[in-house]
Amino acid sequence: MCIRDRAQSEAIEVRLADDRRFPARLVGADAATDLAVLQIAADDLPAADWGDSDGIEVGEMVWAIGNPYGLDRTLTYGIVSGIGRRGVTGNPYEEFLQTDASINPGNSGGPLVDVHGRVMGITTAIVGRSFRGIGFAIPSNTAREICEAIKEDGYVERGHVGLRLREHAGGGVLVVAVAEQSPAALAGLQAGDVIEALGDEAIDSPATLVLMLTRLPIGKEVTVTIRRDGMLLELPVRIGRRPRER
């Protein structure tokens, strides 16, 4: 069972639609995406199928299921309004589906399903203090990868090179600082460099670069294209391991 908004308590209880209640064990959690995996001792439980969020298109109909304001098993519907939304919550590790399906307090953590009932996302955020037709969901493929990693290892491992970044008016992203003895420092990156590409992918924002780095395997070597003093340079960087967040 994959959940969002895990309770910060010593005991966790899961209540099912038929009002049965079970004590739950926290298998593991990912602070970066606020997803967690719980385990309960119960038999013959119905299970929703994961959908492929990479194949979803803008305009497709979706339904949000949740518990807004304590109204259990509420269903709202809308369409997928956008895909690949980044920087919505200020968290560089998150990339969202956008939907106009109503998401209210209590919906967060519920499934966003397609016409076939497949889970295409986990509802997570809205714009503003109340619903205005702009809601966001963690894509199902992201949520599934995180849940599988937690079930396998108890945590999620992410790539890291040791850079502090900010937007750059001329394109790419500006390196503000480089951590000592980090993979970026060992590769020769310096404050003032402008990163224009990672491998073959152009970089248009710090959020894009951080998201790409966190998805690369630990130990993988990748080419970073930078502009320094008007010259283009290609530097090989080996992806390090990001310290675990709790």
PDB file of C-alpha atoms in Angstrom:
ATOM      1  CA  MET A   1       0.000   0.000   0.000  1.00  0.00           C
ATOM      2  CA  CYS A   2       1.458   3.348  -1.090  1.00  0.00           C
ATOM      3  CA  ILE A   3       0.246   6.439   0.747  1.00  0.00           C
ATOM      4  CA  ARG A   4       0.898  10.166   0.971  1.00  0.00           C
ATOM      5  CA  ASP A   5       0.928  12.439   4.041  1.00  0.00           C
ATOM      6  CA  ARG A   6       2.169   9.735   6.409  1.00  0.00           C
ATOM      7  CA  ALA A   7       1.280  10.376  10.025  1.00  0.00           C
ATOM      8  CA  GLN A   8       4.077  11.416  12.364  1.00  0.00           C
ATOM      9  CA  SER A   9       3.004   9.055  15.150  1.00  0.00           C
ATOM     10  CA  GLU A  10       4.053   5.845  16.835  1.00  0.00           C
ATOM     11  CA  ALA A  11       0.961   3.948  15.680  1.00  0.00           C
ATOM     12  CA  ILE A  12      -0.646   3.920  12.229  1.00  0.00           C
ATOM     13  CA  GLU A  13      -4.083   2.480  11.526  1.00  0.00           C
ATOM     14  CA  VAL A  14      -5.625   1.735   8.135  1.00  0.00           C
ATOM     15  CA  ARG A  15      -9.397   1.858   7.738  1.00  0.00           C
ATOM     16  CA  LEU A  16     -10.877   0.111   4.697  1.00  0.00           C
ATOM     17  CA  ALA A  17     -14.045   0.985   2.777  1.00  0.00           C
ATOM     18  CA  ASP A  18     -15.937  -1.739   4.658  1.00  0.00           C
ATOM     19  CA  ASP A  19     -14.898  -0.081   7.949  1.00  0.00           C
ATOM     20  CA  ARG A  20     -12.456  -2.825   8.927  1.00  0.00           C
ATOM     21  CA  ARG A  21      -9.417  -1.421  10.717  1.00  0.00           C
ATOM     22  CA  PHE A  22      -5.882  -2.787  10.742  1.00  0.00           C
ATOM     23  CA  PRO A  23      -2.672  -1.723  12.466  1.00  0.00           C
ATOM     24  CA  ALA A  24      -0.095  -0.849   9.817  1.00  0.00           C
ATOM     25  CA  ARG A  25       3.674  -1.193   9.640  1.00  0.00           C
ATOM     26  CA  LEU A  26       5.612   1.639   8.033  1.00  0.00           C
ATOM     27  CA  VAL A  27       7.840  -0.114   5.493  1.00  0.00           C
ATOM     28  CA  GLY A  28       9.584   3.110   4.539  1.00  0.00           C
ATOM     29  CA  ALA A  29       9.034   6.689   3.414  1.00  0.00           C
ATOM     30  CA  ASP A  30      10.450   9.201   0.956  1.00  0.00           C
ATOM     31  CA  ALA A  31      10.582  12.715   2.394  1.00  0.00           C
ATOM     32  CA  ALA A  32      11.300  14.316  -0.991  1.00  0.00           C
ATOM     33  CA  THR A  33       7.939  13.279  -2.463  1.00  0.00           C
ATOM     34  CA  ASP A  34       6.041  12.694   0.808  1.00  0.00           C
ATOM     35  CA  LEU A  35       5.198   9.133  -0.216  1.00  0.00           C
ATOM     36  CA  ALA A  36       5.284   6.141   2.102  1.00  0.00           C
ATOM     37  CA  VAL A  37       4.564   2.426   1.960  1.00  0.00           C
ATOM     38  CA  LEU A  38       2.457   0.698   4.610  1.00  0.00           C
ATOM     39  CA  GLN A  39       1.900  -3.004   5.183  1.00  0.00           C
ATOM     40  CA  ILE A  40      -1.178  -4.547   6.813  1.00  0.00           C
ATOM     41  CA  ALA A  41      -2.027  -8.171   7.654  1.00  0.00           C
ATOM     42  CA  ALA A  42      -5.232  -8.754   5.654  1.00  0.00           C
ATOM     43  CA  ASP A  43      -6.373 -11.247   3.027  1.00  0.00           C
ATOM     44  CA  ASP A  44      -8.339 -10.961  -0.223  1.00  0.00           C
ATOM     45  CA  LEU A  45      -7.932  -7.228  -0.597  1.00  0.00           C
ATOM     46  CA  PRO A  46      -8.975  -5.568  -3.885  1.00  0.00           C
ATOM     47  CA  ALA A  47      -6.112  -3.770  -5.589  1.00  0.00           C
ATOM     48  CA  ALA A  48      -6.084  -0.967  -8.142  1.00  0.00           C
ATOM     49  CA  ASP A  49      -3.869  -1.386 -11.195  1.00  0.00           C
ATOM     50  CA  TRP A  50      -1.098   1.094 -11.935  1.00  0.00           C
ATOM     51  CA  GLY A  51      -1.490   2.990 -15.201  1.00  0.00           C
ATOM     52  CA  ASP A  52       1.314   4.247 -17.457  1.00  0.00           C
ATOM     53  CA  SER A  53       1.505   7.986 -16.817  1.00  0.00           C
ATOM     54  CA  ASP A  54       4.114   8.413 -19.566  1.00  0.00           C
ATOM     55  CA  GLY A  55       1.386   7.644 -22.093  1.00  0.00           C
ATOM     56  CA  ILE A  56      -1.263  10.008 -20.739  1.00  0.00           C
ATOM     57  CA  GLU A  57      -2.205  12.980 -22.905  1.00  0.00           C
ATOM     58  CA  VAL A  58      -3.598  16.430 -22.220  1.00  0.00           C
ATOM     59  CA  GLY A  59      -7.380  16.340 -22.551  1.00  0.00           C
ATOM     60  CA  GLU A  60      -7.895  12.797 -21.245  1.00  0.00           C
ATOM     61  CA  MET A  61     -10.623  12.399 -18.633  1.00  0.00           C
ATOM     62  CA  VAL A  62      -9.593  11.515 -15.080  1.00  0.00           C
ATOM     63  CA  TRP A  63     -11.320  11.026 -11.729  1.00  0.00           C
ATOM     64  CA  ALA A  64      -9.985  11.984  -8.278  1.00  0.00           C
ATOM     65  CA  ILE A  65     -10.991   9.819  -5.301  1.00  0.00           C
ATOM     66  CA  GLY A  66     -10.537  11.045  -1.751  1.00  0.00           C
ATOM     67  CA  ASN A  67     -11.947  12.110   1.592  1.00  0.00           C
ATOM     68  CA  PRO A  68     -12.434  15.898   1.299  1.00  0.00           C
ATOM     69  CA  TYR A  69     -13.612  17.525   4.530  1.00  0.00           C
ATOM     70  CA  GLY A  70     -14.281  14.065   5.967  1.00  0.00           C
ATOM     71  CA  LEU A  71     -16.707  13.081   3.167  1.00  0.00           C
ATOM     72  CA  ASP A  72     -15.454   9.543   2.607  1.00  0.00           C
ATOM     73  CA  ARG A  73     -15.014   8.080  -0.892  1.00  0.00           C
ATOM     74  CA  THR A  74     -15.835  11.297  -2.751  1.00  0.00           C
ATOM     75  CA  LEU A  75     -15.396  11.200  -6.534  1.00  0.00           C
ATOM     76  CA  THR A  76     -14.733  14.232  -8.748  1.00  0.00           C
ATOM     77  CA  TYR A  77     -13.819  14.317 -12.407  1.00  0.00           C
ATOM     78  CA  GLY A  78     -12.058  16.495 -14.934  1.00  0.00           C
ATOM     79  CA  ILE A  79      -9.344  16.289 -17.549  1.00  0.00           C
ATOM     80  CA  VAL A  80      -5.569  16.214 -17.639  1.00  0.00           C
ATOM     81  CA  SER A  81      -4.750  19.905 -18.082  1.00  0.00           C
ATOM     82  CA  GLY A  82      -0.979  19.582 -18.398  1.00  0.00           C
ATOM     83  CA  ILE A  83       1.951  17.227 -17.992  1.00  0.00           C
ATOM     84  CA  GLY A  84       5.517  17.627 -16.766  1.00  0.00           C
ATOM     85  CA  ARG A  85       4.757  20.556 -14.437  1.00  0.00           C
ATOM     86  CA  ARG A  86       7.856  21.413 -12.400  1.00  0.00           C
ATOM     87  CA  GLY A  87       8.608  23.934  -9.678  1.00  0.00           C
ATOM     88  CA  VAL A  88       4.978  23.944  -8.502  1.00  0.00           C
ATOM     89  CA  THR A  89       5.716  23.380  -4.813  1.00  0.00           C
ATOM     90  CA  GLY A  90       9.318  24.564  -4.829  1.00  0.00           C
ATOM     91  CA  ASN A  91      10.457  20.942  -4.512  1.00  0.00           C
ATOM     92  CA  PRO A  92      12.926  20.153  -7.343  1.00  0.00           C
ATOM     93  CA  TYR A  93      12.341  16.404  -6.994  1.00  0.00           C
ATOM     94  CA  GLU A  94       8.698  16.601  -8.060  1.00  0.00           C
ATOM     95  CA  GLU A  95       7.163  16.667 -11.531  1.00  0.00           C
ATOM     96  CA  PHE A  96       3.370  16.713 -11.717  1.00  0.00           C
ATOM     97  CA  LEU A  97       0.357  16.000 -13.842  1.00  0.00           C
ATOM     98  CA  GLN A  98      -2.001  18.984 -13.825  1.00  0.00           C
ATOM     99  CA  THR A  99      -5.768  18.412 -13.656  1.00  0.00           C
ATOM    100  CA  ASP A 100      -8.959  20.410 -13.234  1.00  0.00           C
ATOM    101  CA  ALA A 101     -10.613  17.564 -11.278  1.00  0.00           C
ATOM    102  CA  SER A 102     -11.615  19.075  -7.923  1.00  0.00           C
ATOM    103  CA  ILE A 103      -8.955  18.516  -5.253  1.00  0.00           C
ATOM    104  CA  ASN A 104      -9.910  19.742  -1.783  1.00  0.00           C
ATOM    105  CA  PRO A 105      -8.412  19.209   1.700  1.00  0.00           C
ATOM    106  CA  GLY A 106      -8.659  15.474   2.306  1.00  0.00           C
ATOM    107  CA  ASN A 107      -8.151  14.514  -1.354  1.00  0.00           C
ATOM    108  CA  SER A 108      -4.379  14.673  -1.046  1.00  0.00           C
ATOM    109  CA  GLY A 109      -2.941  11.179  -1.254  1.00  0.00           C
ATOM    110  CA  GLY A 110      -5.898   9.745  -3.117  1.00  0.00           C
ATOM    111  CA  PRO A 111      -5.680   8.187  -6.572  1.00  0.00           C
ATOM    112  CA  LEU A 112      -6.231   9.976  -9.848  1.00  0.00           C
ATOM    113  CA  VAL A 113      -7.683   7.323 -12.164  1.00  0.00           C
ATOM    114  CA  ASP A 114      -8.403   7.090 -15.882  1.00  0.00           C
ATOM    115  CA  VAL A 115     -11.540   5.865 -17.632  1.00  0.00           C
ATOM    116  CA  HIS A 116     -10.405   2.257 -17.115  1.00  0.00           C
ATOM    117  CA  GLY A 117      -9.918   2.721 -13.366  1.00  0.00           C
ATOM    118  CA  ARG A 118      -6.121   2.567 -13.581  1.00  0.00           C
ATOM    119  CA  VAL A 119      -4.161   4.764 -11.180  1.00  0.00           C
ATOM    120  CA  MET A 120      -2.488   7.489 -13.235  1.00  0.00           C
ATOM    121  CA  GLY A 121      -1.351   9.647 -10.321  1.00  0.00           C
ATOM    122  CA  ILE A 122      -1.479  10.475  -6.616  1.00  0.00           C
ATOM    123  CA  THR A 123      -3.245  13.795  -5.944  1.00  0.00           C
ATOM    124  CA  THR A 124      -1.009  16.105  -3.992  1.00  0.00           C
ATOM    125  CA  ALA A 125      -1.400  19.892  -4.345  1.00  0.00           C
ATOM    126  CA  ILE A 126      -3.461  22.851  -5.553  1.00  0.00           C
ATOM    127  CA  VAL A 127      -2.718  26.445  -6.499  1.00  0.00           C
ATOM    128  CA  GLY A 128      -3.778  28.836  -3.737  1.00  0.00           C
ATOM    129  CA  ARG A 129      -5.552  28.180  -0.445  1.00  0.00           C
ATOM    130  CA  SER A 130      -8.692  26.733  -2.048  1.00  0.00           C
ATOM    131  CA  PHE A 131      -9.460  24.844  -5.245  1.00  0.00           C
ATOM    132  CA  ARG A 132      -9.439  27.053  -8.365  1.00  0.00           C
ATOM    133  CA  GLY A 133      -9.486  24.420 -11.084  1.00  0.00           C
ATOM    134  CA  ILE A 134      -5.714  23.849 -10.925  1.00  0.00           C
ATOM    135  CA  GLY A 135      -4.625  20.697  -9.124  1.00  0.00           C
ATOM    136  CA  PHE A 136      -1.580  18.471  -9.311  1.00  0.00           C
ATOM    137  CA  ALA A 137      -0.797  14.777  -8.988  1.00  0.00           C
ATOM    138  CA  ILE A 138       2.415  12.769  -8.737  1.00  0.00           C
ATOM    139  CA  PRO A 139       2.553  10.707 -11.972  1.00  0.00           C
ATOM    140  CA  SER A 140       1.867   7.002 -11.467  1.00  0.00           C
ATOM    141  CA  ASN A 141       5.213   5.937 -12.930  1.00  0.00           C
ATOM    142  CA  THR A 142       7.064   8.132 -10.446  1.00  0.00           C
ATOM    143  CA  ALA A 143       4.951   6.929  -7.523  1.00  0.00           C
ATOM    144  CA  ARG A 144       5.362   3.305  -8.593  1.00  0.00           C
ATOM    145  CA  GLU A 145       9.167   3.586  -8.848  1.00  0.00           C
ATOM    146  CA  ILE A 146       9.336   5.174  -5.398  1.00  0.00           C
ATOM    147  CA  CYS A 147       7.084   2.519  -3.865  1.00  0.00           C
ATOM    148  CA  GLU A 148       9.095  -0.306  -5.436  1.00  0.00           C
ATOM    149  CA  ALA A 149      12.353   1.217  -4.167  1.00  0.00           C
ATOM    150  CA  ILE A 150      10.927   1.521  -0.649  1.00  0.00           C
ATOM    151  CA  LYS A 151       9.690  -2.077  -0.703  1.00  0.00           C
ATOM    152  CA  GLU A 152      13.101  -3.252  -1.915  1.00  0.00           C
ATOM    153  CA  ASP A 153      15.435  -1.115   0.214  1.00  0.00           C
ATOM    154  CA  GLY A 154      13.294   0.834   2.680  1.00  0.00           C
ATOM    155  CA  TYR A 155      14.297   4.175   1.112  1.00  0.00           C
ATOM    156  CA  VAL A 156      14.841   5.926  -2.221  1.00  0.00           C
ATOM    157  CA  GLU A 157      18.349   6.538  -3.533  1.00  0.00           C
ATOM    158  CA  ARG A 158      18.950   9.663  -5.620  1.00  0.00           C
ATOM    159  CA  GLY A 159      21.826  11.049  -7.655  1.00  0.00           C
ATOM    160  CA  HIS A 160      23.816  14.064  -6.480  1.00  0.00           C
ATOM    161  CA  VAL A 161      26.743  16.140  -7.779  1.00  0.00           C
ATOM    162  CA  GLY A 162      26.986  18.978  -5.230  1.00  0.00           C
ATOM    163  CA  LEU A 163      25.837  22.146  -6.981  1.00  0.00           C
ATOM    164  CA  ARG A 164      23.874  25.212  -5.897  1.00  0.00           C
ATOM    165  CA  LEU A 165      22.056  26.692  -8.876  1.00  0.00           C
ATOM    166  CA  ARG A 166      19.849  29.559  -9.979  1.00  0.00           C
ATOM    167  CA  GLU A 167      18.103  30.749 -13.116  1.00  0.00           C
ATOM    168  CA  HIS A 168      20.237  32.367 -15.828  1.00  0.00           C
ATOM    169  CA  ALA A 169      18.788  35.076 -18.043  1.00  0.00           C
ATOM    170  CA  GLY A 170      20.877  34.028 -21.029  1.00  0.00           C
ATOM    171  CA  GLY A 171      19.665  30.408 -20.983  1.00  0.00           C
ATOM    172  CA  GLY A 172      20.910  27.371 -19.107  1.00  0.00           C
ATOM    173  CA  VAL A 173      21.450  27.545 -15.336  1.00  0.00           C
ATOM    174  CA  LEU A 174      24.075  29.422 -13.353  1.00  0.00           C
ATOM    175  CA  VAL A 175      26.321  27.576 -10.901  1.00  0.00           C
ATOM    176  CA  VAL A 176      26.290  29.660  -7.711  1.00  0.00           C
ATOM    177  CA  ALA A 177      28.449  27.351  -5.596  1.00  0.00           C
ATOM    178  CA  VAL A 178      30.161  23.961  -5.755  1.00  0.00           C
ATOM    179  CA  ALA A 179      30.480  21.772  -2.660  1.00  0.00           C
ATOM    180  CA  GLU A 180      34.043  20.826  -1.731  1.00  0.00           C
ATOM    181  CA  GLN A 181      35.109  17.306  -2.729  1.00  0.00           C
ATOM    182  CA  SER A 182      31.762  16.781  -4.456  1.00  0.00           C
ATOM    183  CA  PRO A 183      31.450  15.014  -7.840  1.00  0.00           C
ATOM    184  CA  ALA A 184      31.004  18.422  -9.478  1.00  0.00           C
ATOM    185  CA  ALA A 185      34.156  19.806  -7.839  1.00  0.00           C
ATOM    186  CA  LEU A 186      36.164  16.735  -8.806  1.00  0.00           C
ATOM    187  CA  ALA A 187      34.964  17.178 -12.408  1.00  0.00           C
ATOM    188  CA  GLY A 188      36.197  20.787 -12.466  1.00  0.00           C
ATOM    189  CA  LEU A 189      32.927  22.734 -12.318  1.00  0.00           C
ATOM    190  CA  GLN A 190      33.230  26.217 -10.831  1.00  0.00           C
ATOM    191  CA  ALA A 191      30.969  28.955  -9.500  1.00  0.00           C
ATOM    192  CA  GLY A 192      30.063  31.197 -12.427  1.00  0.00           C
ATOM    193  CA  ASP A 193      29.800  28.370 -14.949  1.00  0.00           C
ATOM    194  CA  VAL A 194      26.575  28.203 -16.944  1.00  0.00           C
ATOM    195  CA  ILE A 195      25.329  24.664 -17.491  1.00  0.00           C
ATOM    196  CA  GLU A 196      23.658  24.347 -20.893  1.00  0.00           C
ATOM    197  CA  ALA A 197      23.205  20.595 -21.271  1.00  0.00           C
ATOM    198  CA  LEU A 198      23.358  17.296 -19.411  1.00  0.00           C
ATOM    199  CA  GLY A 199      24.277  14.584 -21.866  1.00  0.00           C
ATOM    200  CA  ASP A 200      22.185  15.302 -24.961  1.00  0.00           C
ATOM    201  CA  GLU A 201      19.437  17.129 -23.053  1.00  0.00           C
ATOM    202  CA  ALA A 202      19.309  20.936 -22.994  1.00  0.00           C
ATOM    203  CA  ILE A 203      18.856  22.502 -19.540  1.00  0.00           C
ATOM    204  CA  ASP A 204      16.327  25.309 -19.149  1.00  0.00           C
ATOM    205  CA  SER A 205      15.959  25.593 -15.357  1.00  0.00           C
ATOM    206  CA  PRO A 206      17.530  24.465 -12.076  1.00  0.00           C
ATOM    207  CA  ALA A 207      14.479  22.266 -11.409  1.00  0.00           C
ATOM    208  CA  THR A 208      14.993  20.459 -14.713  1.00  0.00           C
ATOM    209  CA  LEU A 209      18.662  19.798 -13.982  1.00  0.00           C
ATOM    210  CA  VAL A 210      18.081  18.604 -10.405  1.00  0.00           C
ATOM    211  CA  LEU A 211      15.286  16.283 -11.510  1.00  0.00           C
ATOM    212  CA  MET A 212      17.469  14.786 -14.240  1.00  0.00           C
ATOM    213  CA  LEU A 213      20.411  14.296 -11.877  1.00  0.00           C
ATOM    214  CA  THR A 214      18.311  12.585  -9.203  1.00  0.00           C
ATOM    215  CA  ARG A 215      17.071  10.049 -11.753  1.00  0.00           C
ATOM    216  CA  LEU A 216      20.528   8.962 -12.914  1.00  0.00           C
ATOM    217  CA  PRO A 217      22.113   5.795 -11.479  1.00  0.00           C
ATOM    218  CA  ILE A 218      24.738   6.256  -8.784  1.00  0.00           C
ATOM    219  CA  GLY A 219      28.196   5.918 -10.328  1.00  0.00           C
ATOM    220  CA  LYS A 220      27.105   6.735 -13.874  1.00  0.00           C
ATOM    221  CA  GLU A 221      29.356   9.134 -15.776  1.00  0.00           C
ATOM    222  CA  VAL A 222      27.575  11.863 -17.724  1.00  0.00           C
ATOM    223  CA  THR A 223      28.823  14.772 -19.808  1.00  0.00           C
ATOM    224  CA  VAL A 224      27.944  18.269 -18.615  1.00  0.00           C
ATOM    225  CA  THR A 225      28.190  21.046 -21.213  1.00  0.00           C
ATOM    226  CA  ILE A 226      29.060  24.400 -19.673  1.00  0.00           C
ATOM    227  CA  ARG A 227      29.822  27.914 -20.867  1.00  0.00           C
ATOM    228  CA  ARG A 228      32.796  29.549 -19.134  1.00  0.00           C
ATOM    229  CA  ASP A 229      34.281  32.891 -20.162  1.00  0.00           C
ATOM    230  CA  GLY A 230      32.485  32.667 -23.502  1.00  0.00           C
ATOM    231  CA  MET A 231      33.799  29.164 -24.279  1.00  0.00           C
ATOM    232  CA  LEU A 232      31.871  25.880 -24.409  1.00  0.00           C
ATOM    233  CA  LEU A 233      33.418  23.047 -22.408  1.00  0.00           C
ATOM    234  CA  GLU A 234      32.344  19.432 -21.891  1.00  0.00           C
ATOM    235  CA  LEU A 235      33.140  17.947 -18.488  1.00  0.00           C
ATOM    236  CA  PRO A 236      32.576  14.309 -17.468  1.00  0.00           C
ATOM    237  CA  VAL A 237      30.850  14.078 -14.069  1.00  0.00           C
ATOM    238  CA  ARG A 238      30.317  10.888 -12.089  1.00  0.00           C
ATOM    239  CA  ILE A 239      26.967  10.838 -10.255  1.00  0.00           C
ATOM    240  CA  GLY A 240      27.307  10.609  -6.483  1.00  0.00           C
ATOM    241  CA  ARG A 241      24.838   9.549  -3.811  1.00  0.00           C
ATOM    242  CA  ARG A 242      22.586  12.212  -2.308  1.00  0.00           C
ATOM    243  CA  PRO A 243      22.453  12.139   1.530  1.00  0.00           C
ATOM    244  CA  ARG A 244      19.253  10.505   2.696  1.00  0.00           C
ATOM    245  CA  GLU A 245      16.458  12.870   3.791  1.00  0.00           C
ATOM    246  CA  ARG A 246      14.306  12.026   6.776  1.00  0.00           C
TER     247      ARG A 246
END
